PDB file of C-alpha atoms in Angstrom:
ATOM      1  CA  UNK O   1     -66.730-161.599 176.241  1.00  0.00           C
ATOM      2  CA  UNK O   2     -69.540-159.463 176.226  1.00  0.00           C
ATOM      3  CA  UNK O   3     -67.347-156.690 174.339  1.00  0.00           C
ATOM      4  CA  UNK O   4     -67.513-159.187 170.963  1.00  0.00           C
ATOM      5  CA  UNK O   5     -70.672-157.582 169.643  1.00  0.00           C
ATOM      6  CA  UNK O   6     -70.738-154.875 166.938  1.00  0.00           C
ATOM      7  CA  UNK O   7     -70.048-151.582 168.300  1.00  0.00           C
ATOM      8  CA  UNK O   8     -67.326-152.082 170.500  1.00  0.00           C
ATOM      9  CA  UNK O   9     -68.856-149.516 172.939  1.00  0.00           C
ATOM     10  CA  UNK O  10     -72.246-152.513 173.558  1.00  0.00           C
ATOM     11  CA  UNK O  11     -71.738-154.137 176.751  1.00  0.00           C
ATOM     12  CA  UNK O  12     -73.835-156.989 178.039  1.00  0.00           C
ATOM     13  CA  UNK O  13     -74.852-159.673 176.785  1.00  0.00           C
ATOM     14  CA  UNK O  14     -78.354-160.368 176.522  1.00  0.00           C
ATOM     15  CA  UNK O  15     -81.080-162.197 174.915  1.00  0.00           C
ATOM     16  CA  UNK O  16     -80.515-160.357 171.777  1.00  0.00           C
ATOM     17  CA  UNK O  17     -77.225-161.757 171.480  1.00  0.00           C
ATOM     18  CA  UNK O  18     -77.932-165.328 172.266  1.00  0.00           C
ATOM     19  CA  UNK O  19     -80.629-165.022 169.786  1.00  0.00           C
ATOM     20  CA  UNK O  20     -77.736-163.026 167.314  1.00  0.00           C
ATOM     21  CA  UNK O  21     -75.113-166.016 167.700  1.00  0.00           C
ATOM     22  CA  UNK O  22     -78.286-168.509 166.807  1.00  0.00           C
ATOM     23  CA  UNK O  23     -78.769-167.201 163.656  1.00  0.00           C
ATOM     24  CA  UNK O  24     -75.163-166.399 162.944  1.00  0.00           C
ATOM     25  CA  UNK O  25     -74.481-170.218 163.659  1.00  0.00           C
ATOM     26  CA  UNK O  26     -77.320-171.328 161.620  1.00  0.00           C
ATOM     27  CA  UNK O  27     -76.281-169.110 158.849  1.00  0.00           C
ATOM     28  CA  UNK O  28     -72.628-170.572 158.743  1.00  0.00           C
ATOM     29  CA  UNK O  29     -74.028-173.974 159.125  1.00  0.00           C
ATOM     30  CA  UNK O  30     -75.980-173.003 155.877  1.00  0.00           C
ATOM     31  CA  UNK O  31     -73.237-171.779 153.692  1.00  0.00           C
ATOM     32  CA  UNK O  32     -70.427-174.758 154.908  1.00  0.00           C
ATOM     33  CA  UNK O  33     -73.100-177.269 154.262  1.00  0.00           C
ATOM     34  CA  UNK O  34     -75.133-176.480 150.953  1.00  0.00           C
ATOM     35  CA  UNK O  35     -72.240-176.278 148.598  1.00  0.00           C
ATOM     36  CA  UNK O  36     -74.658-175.695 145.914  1.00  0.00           C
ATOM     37  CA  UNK O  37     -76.279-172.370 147.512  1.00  0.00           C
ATOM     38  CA  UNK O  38     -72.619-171.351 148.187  1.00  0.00           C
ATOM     39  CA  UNK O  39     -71.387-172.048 145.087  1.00  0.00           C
ATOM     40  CA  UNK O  40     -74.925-170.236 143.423  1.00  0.00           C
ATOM     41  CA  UNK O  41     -73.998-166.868 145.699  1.00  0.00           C
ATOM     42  CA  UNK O  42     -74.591-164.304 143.798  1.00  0.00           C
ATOM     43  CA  UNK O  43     -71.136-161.814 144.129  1.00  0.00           C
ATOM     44  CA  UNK O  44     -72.123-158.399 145.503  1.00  0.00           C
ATOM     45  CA  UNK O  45     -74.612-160.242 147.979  1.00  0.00           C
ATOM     46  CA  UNK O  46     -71.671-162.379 148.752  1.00  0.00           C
ATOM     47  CA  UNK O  47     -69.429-159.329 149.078  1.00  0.00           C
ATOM     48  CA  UNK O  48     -71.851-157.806 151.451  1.00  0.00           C
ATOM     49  CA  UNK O  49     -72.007-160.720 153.951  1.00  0.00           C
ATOM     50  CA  UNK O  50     -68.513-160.804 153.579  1.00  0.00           C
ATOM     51  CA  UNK O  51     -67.670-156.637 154.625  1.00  0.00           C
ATOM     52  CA  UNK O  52     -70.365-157.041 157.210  1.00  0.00           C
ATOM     53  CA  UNK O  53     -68.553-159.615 158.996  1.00  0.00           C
ATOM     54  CA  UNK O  54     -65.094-158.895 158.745  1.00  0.00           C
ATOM     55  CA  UNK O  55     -66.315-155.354 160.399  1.00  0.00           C
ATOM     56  CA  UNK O  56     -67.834-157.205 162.992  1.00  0.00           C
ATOM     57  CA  UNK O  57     -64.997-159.375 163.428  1.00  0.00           C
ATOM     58  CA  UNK O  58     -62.528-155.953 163.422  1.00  0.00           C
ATOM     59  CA  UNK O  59     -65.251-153.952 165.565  1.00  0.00           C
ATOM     60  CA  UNK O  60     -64.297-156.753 168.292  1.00  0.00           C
ATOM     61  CA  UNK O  61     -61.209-156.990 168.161  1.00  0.00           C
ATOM     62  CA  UNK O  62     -61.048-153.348 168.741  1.00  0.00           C
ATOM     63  CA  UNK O  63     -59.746-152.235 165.383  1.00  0.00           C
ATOM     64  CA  UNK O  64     -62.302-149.733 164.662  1.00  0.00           C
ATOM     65  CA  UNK O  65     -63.704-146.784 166.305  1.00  0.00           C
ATOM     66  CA  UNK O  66     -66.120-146.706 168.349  1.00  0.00           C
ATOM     67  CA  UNK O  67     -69.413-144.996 166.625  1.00  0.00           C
ATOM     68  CA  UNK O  68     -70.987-142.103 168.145  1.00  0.00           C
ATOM     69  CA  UNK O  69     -72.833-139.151 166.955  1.00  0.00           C
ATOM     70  CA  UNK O  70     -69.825-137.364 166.211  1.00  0.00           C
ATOM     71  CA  UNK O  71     -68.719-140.242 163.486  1.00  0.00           C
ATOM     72  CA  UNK O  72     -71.820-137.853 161.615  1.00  0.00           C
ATOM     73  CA  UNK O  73     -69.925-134.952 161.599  1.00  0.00           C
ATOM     74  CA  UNK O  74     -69.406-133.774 158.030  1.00  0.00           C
ATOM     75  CA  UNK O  75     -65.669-133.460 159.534  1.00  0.00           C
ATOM     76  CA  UNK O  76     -65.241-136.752 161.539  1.00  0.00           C
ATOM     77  CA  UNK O  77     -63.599-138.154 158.565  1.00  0.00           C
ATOM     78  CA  UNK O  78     -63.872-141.396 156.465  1.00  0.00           C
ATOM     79  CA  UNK O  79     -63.105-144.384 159.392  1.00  0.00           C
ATOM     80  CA  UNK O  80     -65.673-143.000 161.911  1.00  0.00           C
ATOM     81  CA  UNK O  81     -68.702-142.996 158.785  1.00  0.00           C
ATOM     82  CA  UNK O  82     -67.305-146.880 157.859  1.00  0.00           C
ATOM     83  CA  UNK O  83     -67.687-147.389 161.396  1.00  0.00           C
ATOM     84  CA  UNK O  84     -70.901-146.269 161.582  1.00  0.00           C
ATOM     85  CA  UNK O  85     -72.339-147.657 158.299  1.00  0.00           C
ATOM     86  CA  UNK O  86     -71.219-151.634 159.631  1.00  0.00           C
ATOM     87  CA  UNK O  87     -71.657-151.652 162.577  1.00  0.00           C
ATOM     88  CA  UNK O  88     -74.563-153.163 165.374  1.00  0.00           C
ATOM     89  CA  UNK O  89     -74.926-152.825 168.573  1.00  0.00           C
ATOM     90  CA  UNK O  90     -76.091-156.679 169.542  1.00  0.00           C
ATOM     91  CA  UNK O  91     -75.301-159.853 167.195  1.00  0.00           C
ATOM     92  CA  UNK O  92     -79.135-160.385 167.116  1.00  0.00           C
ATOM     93  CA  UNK O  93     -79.228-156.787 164.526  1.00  0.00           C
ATOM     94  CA  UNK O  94     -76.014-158.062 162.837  1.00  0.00           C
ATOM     95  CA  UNK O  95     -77.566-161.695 162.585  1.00  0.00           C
ATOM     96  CA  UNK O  96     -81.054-160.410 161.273  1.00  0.00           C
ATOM     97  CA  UNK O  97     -78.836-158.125 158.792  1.00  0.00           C
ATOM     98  CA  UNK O  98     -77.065-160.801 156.692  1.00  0.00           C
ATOM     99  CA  UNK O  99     -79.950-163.117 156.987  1.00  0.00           C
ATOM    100  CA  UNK O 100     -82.277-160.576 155.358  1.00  0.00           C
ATOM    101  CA  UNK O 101     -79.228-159.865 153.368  1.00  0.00           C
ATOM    102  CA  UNK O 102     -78.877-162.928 152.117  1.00  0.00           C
ATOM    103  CA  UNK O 103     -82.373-163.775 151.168  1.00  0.00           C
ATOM    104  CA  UNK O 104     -83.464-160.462 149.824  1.00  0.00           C
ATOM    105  CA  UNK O 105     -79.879-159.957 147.927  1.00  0.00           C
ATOM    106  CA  UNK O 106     -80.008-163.438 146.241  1.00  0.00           C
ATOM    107  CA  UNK O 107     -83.333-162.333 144.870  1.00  0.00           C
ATOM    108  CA  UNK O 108     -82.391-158.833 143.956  1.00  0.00           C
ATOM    109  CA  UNK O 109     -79.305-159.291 142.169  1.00  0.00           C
ATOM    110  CA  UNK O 110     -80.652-162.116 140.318  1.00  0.00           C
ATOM    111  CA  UNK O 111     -83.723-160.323 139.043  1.00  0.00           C
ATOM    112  CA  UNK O 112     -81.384-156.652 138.180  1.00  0.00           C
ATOM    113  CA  UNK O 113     -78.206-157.945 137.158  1.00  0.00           C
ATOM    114  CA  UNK O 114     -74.724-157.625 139.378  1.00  0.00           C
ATOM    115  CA  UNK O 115     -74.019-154.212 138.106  1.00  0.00           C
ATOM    116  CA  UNK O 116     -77.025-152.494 138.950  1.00  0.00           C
ATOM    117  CA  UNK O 117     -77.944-154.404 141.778  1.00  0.00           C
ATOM    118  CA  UNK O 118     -73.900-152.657 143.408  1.00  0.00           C
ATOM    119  CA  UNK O 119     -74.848-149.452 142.258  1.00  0.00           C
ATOM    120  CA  UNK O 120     -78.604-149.878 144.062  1.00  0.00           C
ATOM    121  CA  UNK O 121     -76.874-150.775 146.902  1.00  0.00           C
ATOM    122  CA  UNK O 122     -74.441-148.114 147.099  1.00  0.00           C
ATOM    123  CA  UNK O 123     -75.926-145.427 145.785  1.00  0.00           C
ATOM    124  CA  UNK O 124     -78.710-145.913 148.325  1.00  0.00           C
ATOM    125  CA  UNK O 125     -76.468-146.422 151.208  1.00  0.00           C
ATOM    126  CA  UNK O 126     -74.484-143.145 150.698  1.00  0.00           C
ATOM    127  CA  UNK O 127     -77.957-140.866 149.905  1.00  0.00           C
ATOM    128  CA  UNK O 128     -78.643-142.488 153.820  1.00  0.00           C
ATOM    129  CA  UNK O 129     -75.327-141.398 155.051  1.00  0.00           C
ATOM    130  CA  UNK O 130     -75.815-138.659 153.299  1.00  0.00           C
ATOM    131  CA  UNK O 131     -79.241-137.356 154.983  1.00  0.00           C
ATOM    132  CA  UNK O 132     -77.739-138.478 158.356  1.00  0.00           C
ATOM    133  CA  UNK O 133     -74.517-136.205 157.692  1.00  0.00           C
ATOM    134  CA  UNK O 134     -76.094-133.399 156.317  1.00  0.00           C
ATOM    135  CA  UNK O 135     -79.635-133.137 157.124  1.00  0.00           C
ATOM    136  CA  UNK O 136     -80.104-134.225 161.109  1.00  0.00           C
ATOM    137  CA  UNK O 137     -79.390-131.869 163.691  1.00  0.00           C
ATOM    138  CA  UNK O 138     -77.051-132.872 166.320  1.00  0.00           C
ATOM    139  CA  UNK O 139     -79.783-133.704 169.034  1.00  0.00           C
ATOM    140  CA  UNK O 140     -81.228-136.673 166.111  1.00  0.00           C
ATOM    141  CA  UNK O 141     -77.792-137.787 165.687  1.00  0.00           C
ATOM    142  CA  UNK O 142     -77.122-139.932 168.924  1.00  0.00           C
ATOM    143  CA  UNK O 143     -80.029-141.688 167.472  1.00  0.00           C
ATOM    144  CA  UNK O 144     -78.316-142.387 163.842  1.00  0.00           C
ATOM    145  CA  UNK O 145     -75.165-143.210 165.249  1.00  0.00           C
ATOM    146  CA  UNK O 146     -75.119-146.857 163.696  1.00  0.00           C
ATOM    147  CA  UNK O 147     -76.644-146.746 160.298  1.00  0.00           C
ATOM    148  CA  UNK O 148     -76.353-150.279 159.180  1.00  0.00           C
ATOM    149  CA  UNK O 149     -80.026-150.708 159.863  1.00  0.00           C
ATOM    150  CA  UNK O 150     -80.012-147.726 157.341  1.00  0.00           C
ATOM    151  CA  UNK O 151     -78.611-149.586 154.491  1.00  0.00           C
ATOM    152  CA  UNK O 152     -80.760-153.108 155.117  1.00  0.00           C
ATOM    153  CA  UNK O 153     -83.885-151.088 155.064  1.00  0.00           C
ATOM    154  CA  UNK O 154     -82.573-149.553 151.939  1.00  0.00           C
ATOM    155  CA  UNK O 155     -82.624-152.877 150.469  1.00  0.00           C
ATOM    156  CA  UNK O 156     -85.864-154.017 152.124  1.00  0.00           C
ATOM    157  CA  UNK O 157     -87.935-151.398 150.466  1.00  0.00           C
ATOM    158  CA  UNK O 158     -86.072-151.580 147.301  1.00  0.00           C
ATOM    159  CA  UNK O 159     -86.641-155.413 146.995  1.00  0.00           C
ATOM    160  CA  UNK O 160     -90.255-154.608 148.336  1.00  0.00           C
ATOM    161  CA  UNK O 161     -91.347-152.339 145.726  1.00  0.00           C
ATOM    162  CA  UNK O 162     -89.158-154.422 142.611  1.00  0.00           C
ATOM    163  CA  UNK O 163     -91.824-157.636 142.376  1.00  0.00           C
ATOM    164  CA  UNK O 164     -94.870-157.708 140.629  1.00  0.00           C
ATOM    165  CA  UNK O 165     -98.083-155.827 142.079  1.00  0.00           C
ATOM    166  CA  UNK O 166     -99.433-158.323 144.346  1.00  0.00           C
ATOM    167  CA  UNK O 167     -96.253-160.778 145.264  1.00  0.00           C
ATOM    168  CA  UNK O 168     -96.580-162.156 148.954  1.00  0.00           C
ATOM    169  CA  UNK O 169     -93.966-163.884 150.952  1.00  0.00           C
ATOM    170  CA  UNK O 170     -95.231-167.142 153.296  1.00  0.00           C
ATOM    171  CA  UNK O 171     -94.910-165.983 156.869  1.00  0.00           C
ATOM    172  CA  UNK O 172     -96.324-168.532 159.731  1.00  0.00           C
ATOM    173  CA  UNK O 173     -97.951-170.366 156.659  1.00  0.00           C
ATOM    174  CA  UNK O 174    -100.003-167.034 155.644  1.00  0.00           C
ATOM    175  CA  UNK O 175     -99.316-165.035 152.613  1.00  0.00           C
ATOM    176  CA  UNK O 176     -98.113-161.423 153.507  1.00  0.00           C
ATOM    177  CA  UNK O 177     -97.707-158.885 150.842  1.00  0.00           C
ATOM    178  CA  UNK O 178     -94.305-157.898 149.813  1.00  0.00           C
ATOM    179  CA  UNK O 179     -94.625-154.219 150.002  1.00  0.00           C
ATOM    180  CA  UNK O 180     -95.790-154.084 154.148  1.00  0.00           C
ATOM    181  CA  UNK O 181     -92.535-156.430 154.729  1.00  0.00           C
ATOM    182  CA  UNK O 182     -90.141-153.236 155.672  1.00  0.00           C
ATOM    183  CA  UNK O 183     -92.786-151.948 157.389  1.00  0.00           C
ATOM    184  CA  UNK O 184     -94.035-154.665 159.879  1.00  0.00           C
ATOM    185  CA  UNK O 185     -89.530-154.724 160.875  1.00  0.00           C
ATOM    186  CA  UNK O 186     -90.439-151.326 160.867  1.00  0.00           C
ATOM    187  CA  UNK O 187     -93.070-151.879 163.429  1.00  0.00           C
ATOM    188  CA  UNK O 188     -91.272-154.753 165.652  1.00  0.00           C
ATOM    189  CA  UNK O 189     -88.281-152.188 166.105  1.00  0.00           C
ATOM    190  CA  UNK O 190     -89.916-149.379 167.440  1.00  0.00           C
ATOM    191  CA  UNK O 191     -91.482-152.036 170.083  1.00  0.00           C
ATOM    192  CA  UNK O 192     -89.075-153.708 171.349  1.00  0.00           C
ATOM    193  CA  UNK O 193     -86.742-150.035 171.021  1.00  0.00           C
ATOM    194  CA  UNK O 194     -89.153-147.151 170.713  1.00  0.00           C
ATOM    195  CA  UNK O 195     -89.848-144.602 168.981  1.00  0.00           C
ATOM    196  CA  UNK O 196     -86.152-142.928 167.875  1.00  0.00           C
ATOM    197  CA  UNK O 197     -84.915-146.513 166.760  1.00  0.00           C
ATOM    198  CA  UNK O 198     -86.734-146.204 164.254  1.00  0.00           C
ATOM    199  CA  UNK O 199     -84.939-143.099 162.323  1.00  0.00           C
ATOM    200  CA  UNK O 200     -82.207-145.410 161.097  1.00  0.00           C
ATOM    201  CA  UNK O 201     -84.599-147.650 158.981  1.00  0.00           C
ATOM    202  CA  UNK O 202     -86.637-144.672 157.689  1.00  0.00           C
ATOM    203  CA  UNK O 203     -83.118-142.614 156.719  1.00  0.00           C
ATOM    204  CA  UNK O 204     -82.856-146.280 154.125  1.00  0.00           C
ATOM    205  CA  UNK O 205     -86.662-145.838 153.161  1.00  0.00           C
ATOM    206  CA  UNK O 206     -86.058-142.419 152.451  1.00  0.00           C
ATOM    207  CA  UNK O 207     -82.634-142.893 150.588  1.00  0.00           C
ATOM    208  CA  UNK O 208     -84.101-145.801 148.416  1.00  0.00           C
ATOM    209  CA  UNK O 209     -87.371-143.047 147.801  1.00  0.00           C
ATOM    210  CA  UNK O 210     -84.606-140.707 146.741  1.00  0.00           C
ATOM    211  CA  UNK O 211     -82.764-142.907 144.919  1.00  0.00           C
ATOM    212  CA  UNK O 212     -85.705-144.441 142.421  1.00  0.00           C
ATOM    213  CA  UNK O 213     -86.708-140.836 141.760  1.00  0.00           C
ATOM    214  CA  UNK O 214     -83.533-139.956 140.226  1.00  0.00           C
ATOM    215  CA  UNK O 215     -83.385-142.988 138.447  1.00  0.00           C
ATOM    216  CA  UNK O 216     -86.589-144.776 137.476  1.00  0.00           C
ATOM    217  CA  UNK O 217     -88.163-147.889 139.286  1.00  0.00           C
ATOM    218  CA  UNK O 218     -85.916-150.761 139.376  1.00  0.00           C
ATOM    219  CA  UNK O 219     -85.833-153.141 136.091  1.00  0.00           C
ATOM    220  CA  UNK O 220     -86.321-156.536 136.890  1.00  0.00           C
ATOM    221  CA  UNK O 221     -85.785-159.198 134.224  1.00  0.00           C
ATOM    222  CA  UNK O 222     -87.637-162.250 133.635  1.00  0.00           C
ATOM    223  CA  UNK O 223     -86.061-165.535 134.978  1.00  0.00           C
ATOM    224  CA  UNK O 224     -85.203-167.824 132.012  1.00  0.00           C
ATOM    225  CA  UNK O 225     -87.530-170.175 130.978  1.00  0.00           C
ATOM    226  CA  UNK O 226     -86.927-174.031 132.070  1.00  0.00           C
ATOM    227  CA  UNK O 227     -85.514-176.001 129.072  1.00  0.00           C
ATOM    228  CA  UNK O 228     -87.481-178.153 127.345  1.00  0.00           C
ATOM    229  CA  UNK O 229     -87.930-181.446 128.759  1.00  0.00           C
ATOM    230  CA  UNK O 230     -85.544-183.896 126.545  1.00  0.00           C
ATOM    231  CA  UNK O 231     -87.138-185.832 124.260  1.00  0.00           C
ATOM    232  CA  UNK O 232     -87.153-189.761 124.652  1.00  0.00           C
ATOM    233  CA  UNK O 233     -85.145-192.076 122.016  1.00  0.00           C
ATOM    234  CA  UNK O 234     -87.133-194.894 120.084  1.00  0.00           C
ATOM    235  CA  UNK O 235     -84.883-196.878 122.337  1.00  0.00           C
ATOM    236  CA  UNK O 236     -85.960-195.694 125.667  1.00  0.00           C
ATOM    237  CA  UNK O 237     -89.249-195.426 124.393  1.00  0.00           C
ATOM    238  CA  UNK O 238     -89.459-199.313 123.079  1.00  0.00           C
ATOM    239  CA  UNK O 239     -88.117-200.015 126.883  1.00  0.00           C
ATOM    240  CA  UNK O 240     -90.307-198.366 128.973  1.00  0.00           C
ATOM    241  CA  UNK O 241     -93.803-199.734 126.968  1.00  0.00           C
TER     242      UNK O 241
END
């Protein structure tokens, strides 16, 4: 029904969420099908698709709490803040989260290594909770009260500024630079939701700003080179003249 979206509160459903279970589909259909990419997962990335949608899955069956801006109460307690920090609305922000989770992640955690690719990814999302808890008034936080959007534009900006000066991504067969990609979902969000939607995304901006201050720009490391290509034996040689 329409209650099986992320915050069990949603109600409707919508283009959003024909467009969410789309991508969800097409993301399953990905991961049953190319054994190789699933078997190539890196972990954390894997453990993030994996929290995100047994949430989602617990969110609907009414497990969880519902989020509100009282789950960012410095007093609400841990359940409300999980709540809050998993959670979407529609299955079209949940489906756009693991996507973008998926293809930024891979990339990420390849480039810094498992170990500080997690602690990226958490420290980040807890400096976002963080500024939500401590630092909005209540009148900002009805508009925070989901802040998964929080911790994917964590990792957007954080995988935007990590490439090489210059790197572009292919979009509708045009190069677009790396560093304007949080910022053009930036842009589509407060469209299509105005203006306030878009405090979520810039708590994540902020907490990845934070973040890379206290500890230096991310390290990437090189990918290793390709192996040599074998050499050919006399005998394949003598064969193929």
């Amino acid at each position: 029904g329409p209650e099986m979206t992320m915050d069990p509160g949603s109600s409707g459903m919508g283009w959003r969420d024909a467009l969410g279970v789309a991508l969800l589909l097409q993301l399953a259909w990905l991961l049953l099908t190319d054994a190789r990419r699933r078997a190539t997962l890196p972990p954390i990335t894997a453990l993030g698709l994996l929290a995100y949608s047994l949430t989602a899955a617990a969110a609907a069956a009414g497990l969880l709490p519902r989020a509100s801006a009282a789950s960012l109460a410095a007093s609400a307690g841990l359940p409300p803040l999980l709540s809050a920090l998993f959670l979407y609305r529609t299955l079209a922000g949940l489906g756009a989260h693991l996507w973008l989770l998926l293809l930024t992640g891979e990339e990420l955690e390849r480039a810094l290594g498992s170990s500080a690719f997690a602690r990226a990814a958490a420290g980040t999302t807890a400096i976002a909770a963080g500024l939500a808890v401590f630092t909005l008034p209540p009148a900002q936080r009805a508009h925070a009260t989901l802040l998964a959007p929080a911790s994917l534009f964590a990792l957007l900006y954080f995988w935007s500024q990590s490439g090489r000066v210059g790197r572009t991504v292919t979009v509708l067969r045009r190069p677009f630079p790396t560093r304007h990609v949080p910022w053009a979902f930036l842009s589509a969000i407060v469209l299509l939701d105005g203006a306030p939607a878009a405090l979520c995304p810039l708590l994540g901006i902020a907490a990845t700003t934070i973040y890379q201050a206290a500890v230096g720009p991310p390290v990437v490391h090189p990918p290793p080179p390709h192996p040599p290509p074998a050499a050919m034996s006399p005998r394949t040689s003598r064969g193929t003249a």
